[in-house]
mmCIF file of C-alpha atoms in Angstrom:
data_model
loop_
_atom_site.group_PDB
_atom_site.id
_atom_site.type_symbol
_atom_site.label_atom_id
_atom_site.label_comp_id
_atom_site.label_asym_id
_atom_site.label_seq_id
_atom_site.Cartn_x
_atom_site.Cartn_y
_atom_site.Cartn_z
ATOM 1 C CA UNK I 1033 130.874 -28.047 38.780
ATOM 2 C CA UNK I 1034 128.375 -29.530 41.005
ATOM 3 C CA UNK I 1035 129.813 -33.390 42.825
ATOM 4 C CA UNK I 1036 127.106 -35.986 41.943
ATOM 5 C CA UNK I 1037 126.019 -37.582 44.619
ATOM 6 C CA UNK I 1038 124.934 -41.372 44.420
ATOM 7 C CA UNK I 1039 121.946 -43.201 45.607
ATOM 8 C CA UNK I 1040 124.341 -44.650 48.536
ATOM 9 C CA UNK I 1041 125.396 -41.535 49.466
ATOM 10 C CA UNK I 1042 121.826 -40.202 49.133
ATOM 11 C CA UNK I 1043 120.726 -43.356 51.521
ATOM 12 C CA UNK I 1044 123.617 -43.511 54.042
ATOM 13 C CA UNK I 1045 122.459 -39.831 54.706
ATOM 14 C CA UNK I 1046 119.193 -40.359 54.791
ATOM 15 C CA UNK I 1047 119.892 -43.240 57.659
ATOM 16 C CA UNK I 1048 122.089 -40.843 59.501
ATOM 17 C CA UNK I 1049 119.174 -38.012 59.739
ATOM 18 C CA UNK I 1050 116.613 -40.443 60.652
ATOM 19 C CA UNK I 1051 118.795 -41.831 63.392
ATOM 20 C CA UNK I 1052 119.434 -37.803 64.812
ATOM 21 C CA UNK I 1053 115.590 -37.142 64.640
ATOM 22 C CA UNK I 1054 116.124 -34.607 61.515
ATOM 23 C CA UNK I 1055 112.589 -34.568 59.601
ATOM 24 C CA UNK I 1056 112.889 -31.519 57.677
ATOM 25 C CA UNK I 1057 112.820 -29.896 54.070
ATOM 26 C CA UNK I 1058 116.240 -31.300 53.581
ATOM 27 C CA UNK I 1059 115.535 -34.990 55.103
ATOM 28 C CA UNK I 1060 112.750 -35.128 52.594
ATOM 29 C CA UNK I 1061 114.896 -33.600 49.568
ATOM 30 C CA UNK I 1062 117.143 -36.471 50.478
ATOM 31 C CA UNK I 1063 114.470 -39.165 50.501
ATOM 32 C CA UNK I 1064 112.740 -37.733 47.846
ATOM 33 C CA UNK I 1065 116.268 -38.184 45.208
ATOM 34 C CA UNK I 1066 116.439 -41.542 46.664
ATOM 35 C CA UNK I 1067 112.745 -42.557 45.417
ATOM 36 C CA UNK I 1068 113.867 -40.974 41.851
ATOM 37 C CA UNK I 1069 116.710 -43.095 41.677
ATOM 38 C CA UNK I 1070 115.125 -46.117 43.294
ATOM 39 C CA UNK I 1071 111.253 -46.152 43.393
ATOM 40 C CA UNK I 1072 111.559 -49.575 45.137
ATOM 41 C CA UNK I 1073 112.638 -48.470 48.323
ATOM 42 C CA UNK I 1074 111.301 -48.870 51.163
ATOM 43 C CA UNK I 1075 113.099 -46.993 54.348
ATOM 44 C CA UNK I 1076 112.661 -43.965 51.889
ATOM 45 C CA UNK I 1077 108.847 -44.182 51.413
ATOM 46 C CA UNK I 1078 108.621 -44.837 55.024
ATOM 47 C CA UNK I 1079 110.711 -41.944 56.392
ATOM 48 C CA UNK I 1080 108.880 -39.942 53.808
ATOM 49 C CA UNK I 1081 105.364 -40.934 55.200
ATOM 50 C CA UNK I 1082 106.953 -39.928 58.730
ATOM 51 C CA UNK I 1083 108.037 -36.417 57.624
ATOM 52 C CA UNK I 1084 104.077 -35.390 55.845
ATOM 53 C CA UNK I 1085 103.020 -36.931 59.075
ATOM 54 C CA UNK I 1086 104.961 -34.624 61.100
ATOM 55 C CA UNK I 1087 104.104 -31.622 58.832
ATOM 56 C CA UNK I 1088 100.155 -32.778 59.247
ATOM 57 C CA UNK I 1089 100.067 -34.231 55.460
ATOM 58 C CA UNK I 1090 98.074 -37.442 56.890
ATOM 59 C CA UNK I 1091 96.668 -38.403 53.295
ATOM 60 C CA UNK I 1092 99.943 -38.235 51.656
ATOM 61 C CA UNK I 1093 101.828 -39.843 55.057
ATOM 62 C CA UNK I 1094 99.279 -42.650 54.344
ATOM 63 C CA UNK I 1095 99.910 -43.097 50.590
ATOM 64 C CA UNK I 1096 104.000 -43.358 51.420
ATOM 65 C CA UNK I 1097 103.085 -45.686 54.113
ATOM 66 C CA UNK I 1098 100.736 -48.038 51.813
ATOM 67 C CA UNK I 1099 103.535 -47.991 49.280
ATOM 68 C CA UNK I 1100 106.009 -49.043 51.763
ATOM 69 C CA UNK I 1101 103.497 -52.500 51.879
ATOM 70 C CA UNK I 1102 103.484 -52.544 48.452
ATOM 71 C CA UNK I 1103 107.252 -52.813 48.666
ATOM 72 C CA UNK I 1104 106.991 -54.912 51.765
ATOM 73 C CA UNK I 1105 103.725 -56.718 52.731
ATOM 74 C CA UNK I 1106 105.639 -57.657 55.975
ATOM 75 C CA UNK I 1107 106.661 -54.081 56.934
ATOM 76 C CA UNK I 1108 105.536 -53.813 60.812
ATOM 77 C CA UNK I 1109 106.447 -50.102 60.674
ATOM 78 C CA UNK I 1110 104.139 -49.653 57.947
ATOM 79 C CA UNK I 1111 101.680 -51.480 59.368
ATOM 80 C CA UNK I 1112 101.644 -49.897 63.169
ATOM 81 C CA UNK I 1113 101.695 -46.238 61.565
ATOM 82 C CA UNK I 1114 98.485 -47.236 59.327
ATOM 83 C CA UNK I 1115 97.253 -48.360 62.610
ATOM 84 C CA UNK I 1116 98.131 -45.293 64.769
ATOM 85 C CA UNK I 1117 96.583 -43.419 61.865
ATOM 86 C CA UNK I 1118 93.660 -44.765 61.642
ATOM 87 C CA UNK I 1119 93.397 -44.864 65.684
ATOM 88 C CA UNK I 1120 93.896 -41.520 65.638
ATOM 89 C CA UNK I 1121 91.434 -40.691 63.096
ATOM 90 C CA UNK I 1122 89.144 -42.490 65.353
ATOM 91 C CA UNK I 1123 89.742 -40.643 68.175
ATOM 92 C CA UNK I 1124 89.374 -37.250 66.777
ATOM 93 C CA UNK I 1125 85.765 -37.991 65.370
ATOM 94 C CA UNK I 1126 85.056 -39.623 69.133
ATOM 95 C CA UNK I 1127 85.874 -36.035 70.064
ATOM 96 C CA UNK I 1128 83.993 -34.348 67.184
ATOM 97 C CA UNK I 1129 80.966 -35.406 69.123
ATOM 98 C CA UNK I 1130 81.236 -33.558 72.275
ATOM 99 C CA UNK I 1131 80.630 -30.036 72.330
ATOM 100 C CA UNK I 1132 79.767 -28.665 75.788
ATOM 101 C CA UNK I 1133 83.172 -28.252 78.214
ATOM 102 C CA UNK I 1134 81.094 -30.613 80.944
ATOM 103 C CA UNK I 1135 80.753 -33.267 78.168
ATOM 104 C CA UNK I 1136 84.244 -33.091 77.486
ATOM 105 C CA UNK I 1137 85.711 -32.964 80.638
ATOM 106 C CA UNK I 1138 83.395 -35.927 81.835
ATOM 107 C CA UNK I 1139 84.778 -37.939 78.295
ATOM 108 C CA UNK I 1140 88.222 -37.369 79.310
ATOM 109 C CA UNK I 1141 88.141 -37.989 82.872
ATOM 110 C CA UNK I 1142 86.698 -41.493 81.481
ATOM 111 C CA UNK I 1143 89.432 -41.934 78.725
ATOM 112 C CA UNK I 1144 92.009 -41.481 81.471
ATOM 113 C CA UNK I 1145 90.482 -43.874 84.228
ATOM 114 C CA UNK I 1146 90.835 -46.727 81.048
ATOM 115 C CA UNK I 1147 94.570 -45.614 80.281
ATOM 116 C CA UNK I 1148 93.352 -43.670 76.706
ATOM 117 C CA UNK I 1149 96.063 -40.430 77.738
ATOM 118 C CA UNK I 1150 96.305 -39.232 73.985
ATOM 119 C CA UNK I 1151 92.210 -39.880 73.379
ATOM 120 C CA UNK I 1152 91.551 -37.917 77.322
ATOM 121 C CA UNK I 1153 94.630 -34.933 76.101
ATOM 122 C CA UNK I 1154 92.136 -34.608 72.869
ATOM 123 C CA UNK I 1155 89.332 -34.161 74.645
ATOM 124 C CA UNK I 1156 90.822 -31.837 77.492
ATOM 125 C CA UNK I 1157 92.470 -29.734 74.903
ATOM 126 C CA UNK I 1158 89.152 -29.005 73.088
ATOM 127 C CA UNK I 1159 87.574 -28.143 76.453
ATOM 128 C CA UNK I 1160 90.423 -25.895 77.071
ATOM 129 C CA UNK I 1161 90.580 -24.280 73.570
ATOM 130 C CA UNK I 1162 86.663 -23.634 74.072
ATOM 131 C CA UNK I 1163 87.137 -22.183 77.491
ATOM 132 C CA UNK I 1164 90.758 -21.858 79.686
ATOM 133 C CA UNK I 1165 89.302 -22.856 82.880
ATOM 134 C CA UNK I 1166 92.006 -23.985 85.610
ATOM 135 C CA UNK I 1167 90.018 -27.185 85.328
ATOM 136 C CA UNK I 1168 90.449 -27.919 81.506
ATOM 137 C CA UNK I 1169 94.231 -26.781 82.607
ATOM 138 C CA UNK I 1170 94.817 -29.490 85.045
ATOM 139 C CA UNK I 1171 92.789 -32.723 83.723
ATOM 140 C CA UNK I 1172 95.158 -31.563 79.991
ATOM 141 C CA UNK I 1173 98.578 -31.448 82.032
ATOM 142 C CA UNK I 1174 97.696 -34.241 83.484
ATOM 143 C CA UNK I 1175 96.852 -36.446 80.325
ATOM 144 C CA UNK I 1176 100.213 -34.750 79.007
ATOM 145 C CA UNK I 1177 101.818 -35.960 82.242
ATOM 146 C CA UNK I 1178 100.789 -39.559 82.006
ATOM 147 C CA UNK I 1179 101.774 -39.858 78.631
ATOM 148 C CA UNK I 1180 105.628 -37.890 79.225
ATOM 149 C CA UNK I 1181 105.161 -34.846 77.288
ATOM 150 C CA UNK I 1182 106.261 -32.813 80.505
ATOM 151 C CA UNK I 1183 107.642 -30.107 77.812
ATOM 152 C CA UNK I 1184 103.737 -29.562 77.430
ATOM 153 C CA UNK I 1185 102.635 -30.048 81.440
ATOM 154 C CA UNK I 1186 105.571 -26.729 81.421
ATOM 155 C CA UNK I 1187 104.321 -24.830 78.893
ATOM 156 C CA UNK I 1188 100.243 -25.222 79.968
ATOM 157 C CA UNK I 1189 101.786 -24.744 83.993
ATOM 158 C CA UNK I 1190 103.690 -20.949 82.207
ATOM 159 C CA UNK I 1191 100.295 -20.301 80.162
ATOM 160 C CA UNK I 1192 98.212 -20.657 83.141
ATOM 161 C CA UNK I 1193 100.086 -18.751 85.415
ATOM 162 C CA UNK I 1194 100.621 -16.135 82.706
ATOM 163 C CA UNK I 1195 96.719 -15.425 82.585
ATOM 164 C CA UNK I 1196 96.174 -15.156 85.891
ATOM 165 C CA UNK I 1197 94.508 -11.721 86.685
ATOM 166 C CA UNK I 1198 95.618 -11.521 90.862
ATOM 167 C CA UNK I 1199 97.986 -13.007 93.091
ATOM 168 C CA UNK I 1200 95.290 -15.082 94.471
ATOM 169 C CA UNK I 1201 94.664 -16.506 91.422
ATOM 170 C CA UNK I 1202 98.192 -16.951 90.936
ATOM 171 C CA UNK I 1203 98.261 -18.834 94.741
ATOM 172 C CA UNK I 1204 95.171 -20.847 93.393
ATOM 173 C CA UNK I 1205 96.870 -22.157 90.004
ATOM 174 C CA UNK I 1206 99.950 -23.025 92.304
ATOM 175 C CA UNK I 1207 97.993 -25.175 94.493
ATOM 176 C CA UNK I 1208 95.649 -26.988 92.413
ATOM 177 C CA UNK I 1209 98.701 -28.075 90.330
ATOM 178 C CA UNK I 1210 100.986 -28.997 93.064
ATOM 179 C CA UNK I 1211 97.717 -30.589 95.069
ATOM 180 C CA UNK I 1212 97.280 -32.870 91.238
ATOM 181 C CA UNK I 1213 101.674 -33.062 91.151
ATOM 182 C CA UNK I 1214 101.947 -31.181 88.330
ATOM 183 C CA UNK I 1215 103.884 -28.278 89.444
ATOM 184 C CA UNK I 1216 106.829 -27.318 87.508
ATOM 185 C CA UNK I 1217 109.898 -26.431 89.404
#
């Protein structure tokens, strides 16, 4: 016979994923029984909101979030995701208008000189994704850099490297990274 599990259990878990980062199927299972039981709570609609926002569910990420502020007007979690949603949402039509690589590049360069990393890492990775140039390379790692996502600075340093088609190119892609401090080690 199946233990029943009650909505403390069901929250005290739910606390203890969210604290270890865990934002999977079974963190929203868990979140999920807890707005069943309780359709009043908040944490739950908000760690909900951050788990279809992780999985690219904006619409539904904003409905959770919306119905955390109909639980709690005051909720500043609520109310900075909304923002950062909406920012974001921004940003990405700002970079729906460019289309050439030189307009993009030229956008980014400019987002970066006024401290807008994510908008300038948009931009560069669109010019990249149109065309990998060791330019589009660079000006993304070093978006990624200034906003700490070195895991990323790595991986476009390894995918770089990995289509280079002679050692000189190779020597090149070396240089213009360490020359910009971008290197990985």
């Amino acid at each position: 016979m199946k233990r029943s599990i009650n909505l403390q259990q069901l929250i005290a878990k739910a606390g203890e994923m969210a604290v270890a980062n865990e934002w999977g199927e079974r963190a929203y299972n868990i979140n999920a029984a807890i707005l069943k039981r309780d359709q009043n709570n908040c944490a739950a609609c908000t760690r909900l909101a951050k788990y279809y926002r992780l999985n690219d569910n904006i619409e539904e990420a904003k409905q959770m979030y919306l119905k955390a502020l109909d639980i709690d007007p005051e909720n500043r979690g609520a109310i900075n995701n909304l923002n950062d949603i909406e920012k974001d949402n921004e940003e990405n039509e700002e970079v729906d208008n460019y289309s050439s690589i030189g307009d993009l590049l030229k956008a980014g360069q400019k987002s970066m000189t006024k401290g807008k990393y994510r908008l300038a890492s948009k931009l560069f990775l669109k010019a990249y994704n149109i065309e990998s140039t060791l330019t589009a390379a660079v000006s993304l790692a070093g978006a990624y850099k200034k906003m700490d996502k070195t895991e990323l600075v790595e991986k476009l340093y390894r995918d770089t490297l990995d289509s280079a088609q002679s050692d000189a190119e190779i020597l090149n892609i070396n240089k213009i990274f360490t020359l910009n401090g971008l290197k990985m080690v």
